[in-house]
Coordinates of C-alpha atoms and ligand atoms in Angstrom, one line a residue:
X1 CA 0.0 0.0 0.0
X2 CA 2.9 2.3 0.6
X3 CA 3.9 1.8 -3.1
X4 CA 7.5 1.4 -2.2
X5 CA 7.8 4.4 0.0
X6 CA 9.1 3.8 3.6
X7 CA 6.2 5.7 5.2
X8 CA 2.7 6.9 4.3
X9 CA 3.7 10.5 5.0
X10 CA 6.4 10.6 2.2
X11 CA 4.1 8.8 -0.1
X12 CA 1.4 11.3 0.5
X13 CA 3.8 14.2 0.1
X14 CA 4.6 12.8 -3.4
X15 CA 0.9 12.3 -4.2
X16 CA 0.2 16.1 -4.0
X17 CA 0.4 16.9 -7.7
X18 CA -2.2 14.2 -8.5
X19 CA -4.4 15.1 -5.5
X20 CA -4.5 18.8 -6.5
X21 CA -5.4 17.8 -10.1
X22 CA -8.3 15.8 -8.7
X23 CA -9.5 18.7 -6.6
X24 CA -9.3 21.4 -9.2
X25 CA -10.0 19.8 -12.6
X26 CA -13.7 19.2 -12.0
X27 CA -14.1 22.8 -10.7
X28 CA -12.6 24.6 -13.7
X29 CA -14.5 25.3 -16.9
X30 CA -13.2 27.7 -19.6
X31 CA -10.5 28.8 -17.2
X32 CA -13.0 29.9 -14.6
X33 CA -14.2 28.4 -11.3
X34 CA -17.2 26.0 -11.7
X35 CA -19.2 24.5 -8.9
X36 CA -22.3 23.3 -10.6
X37 CA -21.5 19.7 -10.2
X38 CA -21.1 20.4 -6.4
X39 CA -24.5 22.0 -6.4
X40 CA -23.1 25.3 -5.0
X41 CA -25.2 28.0 -6.7
X42 CA -23.8 31.5 -7.5
X43 CA -26.4 32.8 -5.1
X44 CA -24.4 31.3 -2.2
X45 CA -21.6 33.8 -3.0
X46 CA -23.9 36.8 -3.3
X47 CA -24.6 39.3 -0.5
X48 CA -21.8 38.1 1.7
X49 CA -20.8 40.7 4.3
X50 CA -18.0 38.8 5.9
X51 CA -16.5 35.4 6.2
X52 CA -15.6 33.2 9.2
X53 CA -13.4 30.2 8.6
X54 CA -13.5 27.6 11.3
X55 CA -11.1 24.6 11.7
X56 CA -8.4 23.0 13.8
X57 CA -4.7 22.5 13.3
X58 CA -3.4 22.2 9.8
X59 CA -6.9 22.7 8.4
X60 CA -7.0 26.1 10.2
X61 CA -3.7 27.0 8.7
X62 CA -5.1 26.3 5.3
X63 CA -7.9 28.6 6.4
X64 CA -5.4 31.3 7.2
X65 CA -4.1 31.2 3.7
X66 CA -7.7 31.6 2.5
X67 CA -8.1 34.6 4.7
X68 CA -4.9 36.3 3.5
X69 CA -5.9 35.6 -0.1
X70 CA -9.5 36.8 0.1
X71 CA -8.8 39.9 2.2
X72 CA -5.9 41.0 -0.1
X73 CA -7.5 40.2 -3.4
X74 CA -11.2 41.0 -2.6
X75 CA -11.2 43.2 0.4
X76 CA -13.9 41.2 2.2
X77 CA -13.3 40.8 5.9
X78 CA -12.3 37.3 7.0
X79 CA -12.0 35.9 10.5
X80 CA -10.3 32.6 11.1
X81 CA -11.5 30.8 14.3
X82 CA -10.0 27.9 16.1
X83 CA -13.0 25.6 16.4
X84 CA -12.5 24.7 20.1
X85 CA -12.6 28.4 20.9
X86 CA -15.4 29.4 18.5
X87 CA -17.8 26.9 20.0
X88 CA -17.6 28.4 23.5
X89 CA -17.5 32.1 22.7
X90 CA -20.1 34.5 21.3
X91 CA -20.2 34.1 17.5
X92 CA -20.1 37.5 15.8
X93 CA -21.9 36.4 12.6
X94 CA -25.2 37.3 11.0
X95 CA -27.3 35.7 8.2
X96 CA -25.2 37.5 5.7
X97 CA -22.0 36.0 7.0
X98 CA -20.4 33.1 5.1
X99 CA -19.0 30.3 7.3
X100 CA -16.4 28.0 5.8
X101 CA -15.6 24.9 7.8
X102 CA -12.4 23.1 6.8
X103 CA -11.7 19.5 7.8
X104 CA -9.9 16.6 6.2
X105 CA -11.7 13.9 8.2
X106 CA -15.1 15.7 8.5
X107 CA -15.3 14.2 12.0
X108 CA -13.3 16.5 14.2
X109 CA -15.7 17.1 17.1
X110 CA -14.8 20.7 17.9
X111 CA -15.2 21.6 14.2
X112 CA -18.5 19.8 14.0
X113 CA -19.9 21.5 17.1
X114 CA -18.7 24.9 15.9
X115 CA -20.5 24.3 12.6
X116 CA -23.7 23.4 14.5
X117 CA -23.4 26.6 16.5
X118 CA -22.7 28.7 13.3
X119 CA -25.9 27.3 11.7
X120 CA -28.0 28.9 14.4
X121 CA -26.9 32.3 12.9
X122 CA -26.5 31.7 9.1
X123 CA -27.4 29.2 6.5
X124 CA -24.5 30.2 4.3
X125 CA -22.3 27.4 5.6
X126 CA -20.0 25.5 3.4
X127 CA -17.5 22.7 4.3
X128 CA -14.3 21.9 2.6
X129 CA -14.0 18.2 3.5
X130 CA -12.0 15.2 2.3
X131 CA -13.9 12.2 3.6
X132 CA -17.1 11.5 1.7
X133 CA -20.3 11.4 3.7
X134 CA -18.6 12.5 6.9
X135 CA -20.6 14.3 9.6
X136 CA -19.4 17.8 8.8
X137 CA -20.1 17.2 5.1
X138 CA -23.6 16.1 5.9
X139 CA -24.5 18.9 8.3
X140 CA -23.2 21.9 6.4
X141 CA -25.4 23.6 3.8
X142 CA -22.9 23.1 1.0
X143 CA -19.9 20.9 0.7
X144 CA -16.8 21.0 -1.5
X145 CA -15.0 17.7 -1.4
X146 CA -11.3 17.9 -1.8
X147 CA -10.8 14.5 -3.5
X148 CA -7.3 14.0 -2.1
X149 CA -7.8 10.3 -1.6
X150 CA -7.3 8.7 1.8
X151 CA -4.7 10.4 4.0
X152 CA -3.2 7.7 6.4
X153 CA -0.3 9.5 8.0
X154 CA -1.2 11.4 11.1
X155 CA 0.6 14.5 9.9
X156 CA -1.5 16.1 7.2
X157 CA 0.2 16.9 3.9
X158 CA -1.8 16.5 0.8
X159 CA -5.0 17.4 2.7
X160 CA -3.5 20.8 3.3
X161 CA -2.5 21.6 -0.2
X162 CA -5.9 20.6 -1.6
X163 CA -7.6 22.7 1.1
X164 CA -5.6 25.7 0.0
X165 CA -6.4 25.0 -3.6
X166 CA -10.1 24.8 -2.7
X167 CA -9.9 28.1 -0.8
X168 CA -8.4 29.7 -3.9
X169 CA -11.2 28.4 -6.1
X170 CA -13.8 29.6 -3.7
X171 CA -12.2 33.0 -3.3
X172 CA -12.0 33.4 -7.1
X173 CA -15.7 32.5 -7.5
X174 CA -16.6 34.9 -4.7
X175 CA -14.6 37.7 -6.4
X176 CA -16.4 37.1 -9.7
X177 CA -19.9 36.9 -8.3
X178 CA -19.4 40.1 -6.2
X179 CA -17.6 41.9 -9.0
X180 CA -14.5 42.3 -7.0
X181 CA -12.4 40.4 -9.5
X182 CA -12.4 40.8 -13.3
X183 CA -13.0 37.8 -15.6
X184 CA -9.6 38.5 -17.0
X185 CA -7.8 38.4 -13.6
X186 CA -9.8 35.3 -12.6
X187 CA -8.7 33.5 -15.8
X188 CA -5.1 34.3 -15.2
X189 CA -5.4 33.2 -11.6
X190 CA -7.0 29.9 -12.5
X191 CA -4.4 29.3 -15.2
X192 CA -1.7 29.7 -12.6
X193 CA -3.6 27.3 -10.3
X194 CA -3.6 24.6 -13.0
X195 CA 0.2 24.8 -13.2
X196 CA 0.6 24.0 -9.5
X197 CA 0.8 20.2 -9.9
X198 CA 3.8 20.6 -12.3
X199 CA 5.4 23.2 -9.9
X200 CA 5.2 20.7 -7.1
X201 CA 6.9 18.0 -9.1
X202 CA 9.8 20.4 -9.7
X203 CA 10.1 21.1 -6.0
X204 CA 10.0 17.4 -5.2
X205 CA 13.3 16.9 -7.1
X206 CA 15.0 18.8 -4.2
X207 CA 14.3 15.9 -1.8
X208 CA 17.9 14.9 -1.4
X209 CA 19.0 18.4 -0.7
X210 CA 16.3 18.8 2.0
X211 CA 17.2 15.4 3.5
X212 CA 20.8 16.6 3.7
X213 CA 20.0 19.9 5.4
X214 CA 17.9 18.2 8.1
X215 CA 21.1 16.5 9.5
X216 CA 21.7 19.9 11.0
X217 CA 18.3 19.8 12.7
X218 CA 18.1 16.4 14.3
X219 CA 19.9 17.5 17.5
X220 CA 18.1 20.8 17.8
X221 CA 15.9 21.5 20.8
X222 CA 14.3 24.6 19.4
X223 CA 13.5 25.8 15.9
X224 CA 11.9 28.9 14.5
X225 CA 9.9 29.5 11.3
X226 CA 9.5 33.0 10.1
X227 CA 7.9 34.8 7.2
X228 CA 5.4 37.6 6.4
X229 CA 2.0 37.6 4.8
X230 CA 1.2 34.2 3.2
X231 CA 4.7 33.0 4.3
X232 CA 3.7 33.7 7.9
X233 CA 0.7 31.4 7.6
X234 CA 2.9 28.9 6.1
X235 CA 5.4 29.2 8.9
X236 CA 2.7 28.1 11.3
X237 CA 2.1 25.0 9.3
X238 CA 5.8 24.2 9.0
X239 CA 6.2 24.7 12.7
X240 CA 3.3 22.4 13.6
X241 CA 4.5 19.7 11.3
X242 CA 8.0 19.7 12.8
X243 CA 6.7 19.6 16.3
X244 CA 4.2 16.8 15.9
X245 CA 6.5 14.3 14.2
X246 CA 10.0 15.2 15.4
X247 CA 9.2 16.4 18.9
X248 CA 11.4 19.4 18.5
X249 CA 9.9 22.6 20.0
X250 CA 9.2 24.9 17.2
X251 CA 7.6 28.4 17.0
X252 CA 6.2 30.3 14.1
X253 CA 6.6 34.1 14.1
X254 CA 5.6 36.9 11.8
X255 CA 9.2 38.0 10.9
X256 CA 8.6 41.6 12.0
X257 CA 7.4 40.5 15.4
X258 CA 10.5 38.7 16.5
X259 CA 12.2 41.9 17.8
X260 CA 9.3 42.3 20.2
X261 CA 10.7 39.7 22.5
X262 CA 11.3 36.4 21.0
X263 CA 14.6 37.3 19.4
X264 CA 16.1 36.9 22.9
X265 CA 15.8 33.1 22.3
X266 CA 18.1 33.2 19.2
X267 CA 21.5 32.0 20.1
X268 CA 24.4 30.2 18.4
X269 CA 23.2 27.5 16.1
X270 CA 19.4 27.8 16.6
X271 CA 17.8 26.7 13.4
X272 CA 15.6 29.3 11.7
X273 CA 13.7 28.4 8.7
X274 CA 12.9 31.6 6.9
X275 CA 10.5 31.9 4.0
X276 CA 10.8 35.0 1.8
X277 CA 8.7 34.5 -1.4
X278 CA 6.3 37.5 -1.2
X279 CA 7.7 40.3 -3.4
X280 CA 6.1 43.2 -1.5
X281 CA 7.7 42.3 1.8
X282 CA 10.8 40.5 0.5
X283 CA 13.3 43.1 1.6
X284 CA 11.7 43.4 5.0
X285 CA 12.0 39.6 5.6
X286 CA 15.7 39.7 4.5
X287 CA 16.5 42.4 7.0
X288 CA 14.7 40.4 9.7
X289 CA 16.8 37.4 8.7
X290 CA 20.0 39.4 9.0
X291 CA 19.0 40.2 12.5
X292 CA 18.7 36.6 13.6
X293 CA 21.8 35.6 11.6
X294 CA 23.8 38.3 13.4
X295 CA 22.8 36.5 16.6
X296 CA 24.2 33.2 15.5
X297 CA 21.1 31.5 14.1
X298 CA 21.6 28.7 11.6
X299 CA 19.4 30.0 8.8
X300 CA 17.7 28.0 6.0
X301 CA 16.1 30.4 3.5
X302 CA 13.4 29.5 1.0
X303 CA 13.1 32.0 -1.7
X304 CA 12.7 32.6 -5.5
X305 CA 16.3 33.8 -5.8
X306 CA 18.5 31.7 -8.1
X307 CA 21.3 31.5 -5.6
X308 CA 22.2 33.3 -2.4
X309 CA 25.9 33.1 -1.4
X310 CA 25.9 35.9 1.1
X311 CA 26.6 34.2 4.5
X312 CA 25.3 37.2 6.4
X313 CA 21.8 36.1 5.1
X314 CA 21.7 32.4 5.2
X315 CA 23.6 29.1 5.7
X316 CA 21.5 27.1 3.3
X317 CA 19.4 28.4 0.5
X318 CA 16.5 26.6 -1.1
X319 CA 15.4 27.9 -4.4
X320 CA 11.8 27.6 -5.5
X321 CA 10.8 28.4 -9.1
X322 CA 9.5 31.9 -9.4
X323 CA 5.7 32.0 -9.7
X324 CA 3.1 34.6 -8.7
X325 CA 3.1 35.3 -5.0
X326 CA -0.1 33.5 -4.2
X327 CA 1.3 30.2 -5.6
X328 CA 4.7 30.0 -3.9
X329 CA 2.9 28.5 -0.9
X330 CA 2.4 25.3 -2.8
X331 CA 6.1 25.1 -3.5
X332 CA 7.4 26.2 0.0
X333 CA 5.0 23.9 1.9
X334 CA 6.5 20.8 0.2
X335 CA 9.9 21.8 1.4
X336 CA 8.6 22.3 4.9
X337 CA 6.8 18.9 4.8
X338 CA 10.1 17.3 3.8
X339 CA 12.0 19.1 6.5
X340 CA 9.6 17.7 9.1
X341 CA 9.7 14.2 7.6
X342 CA 13.5 13.9 7.3
X343 CA 14.0 15.5 10.7
X344 CA 11.6 12.9 12.2
X345 CA 13.2 9.9 10.5
X346 CA 16.6 11.3 11.3
X347 CA 15.7 11.2 15.0
X348 CA 14.4 7.7 14.8
X349 CA 10.7 8.6 15.1
X350 CA 8.0 6.9 13.0
X351 CA 6.4 9.9 11.3
X352 CA 3.3 8.0 10.5
X353 CA 2.5 7.3 14.2
X354 CA 3.7 10.2 16.4
X355 CA 3.1 9.8 20.1
X356 CA 0.0 11.1 21.7
X357 CA -1.8 11.8 18.4
X358 CA -4.7 10.3 16.6
X359 CA -5.6 10.9 13.0
X360 CA -9.0 12.2 13.7
X361 CA -10.0 13.9 17.0
X362 CA -13.6 12.8 17.7
X363 CA -13.5 13.4 21.4
X364 CA -13.1 16.7 23.1
Ligands
F6R1 C1 -1.6 18.2 11.7 C2 -2.9 17.6 11.6 C3 -4.0 18.1 12.5 C4 -5.3 18.2 11.8 C5 -6.5 18.6 12.7 C6 -7.8 18.8 12.0 O1 -0.7 17.6 10.8 O2 -3.2 16.7 10.9 O3 -3.7 19.4 13.0 O4 -5.2 19.1 10.7 O5 -6.6 17.7 13.8 O6 -8.2 17.6 11.5 P1 -9.3 17.5 10.4 O7 -8.9 18.3 9.2 O8 -9.6 16.1 10.1 O9 -10.5 18.2 11.0

């Protein structure tokens, strides 16, 4: 079943190009988003005052990508809620609010209960779910299945990338229906999305290089992931992945926030994984990296630059092929998944079965 791979996790990392194809192809027609086969009518996207995205863990980090994208591209306010928090606090949503619930399993109890609560306020609920016929899929007003195929490894990989792709398709449709996005821009965006599977294949060829760099990580006790904008949301995902399967304490920080306290923790040899793929804040991240480098951090930088040899910036540079800023996330996340995977195996942990964790959290 592992098709020759040593673990499900690495198999699922490699499955991402296929998984994304399965998610996006049925939802694209004439280079525009198309949800008729999912029975999601255009009226669902009309008259939307604000959006609340509810999920847990990795699914929530996919939601954060959706938030950044929708706010920046469409200017519609988006709130991302941790399901276990949302369900016990006062929901600030109305019948004009759209609620998007994201879950691979469709059975996470906090997410399900949060959905039930949200439905008391709005019927504009949509779930982005992988497992067919699951509770969350059944109880939401609309459902977009991600078609990633079964995800066996506890650490989510392909489920995340298809969730992000789904958020992009939904955001694009929302923009078109509300006239916040031109048909021309939407087509260009969707064409870029269709190139993602090939982009990921290119990134996967760097597997040996990533495996090599993790040798420097296996003895670490702390690690930091930093970035800005979409790269910040991605830092959270990279940090969670490393923690859960390698047991190394990791933190994600918005790069500009480090200097407000956390930089005190940077000392000689502390691994910092920096992501700098967003053009509008690129120089800002680079100067943040210089600050940690000057304090002795061991910096791995992921960026679109061909090469970086300046040792005042980074110790290891990972190049990702230059694509539009919204799409680098699909490339960078594959690098972060492989960093977590090889650090885990390098420490003798079975990444498919990390301690204390279950694939689907159906109890509170
Ligand atoms: C991390 C991971 C978890 C899940 C979370 C939500 O790698 O897999 O954080 O993302 O437990 O699970 P679902 O998506 O099934 O609701």
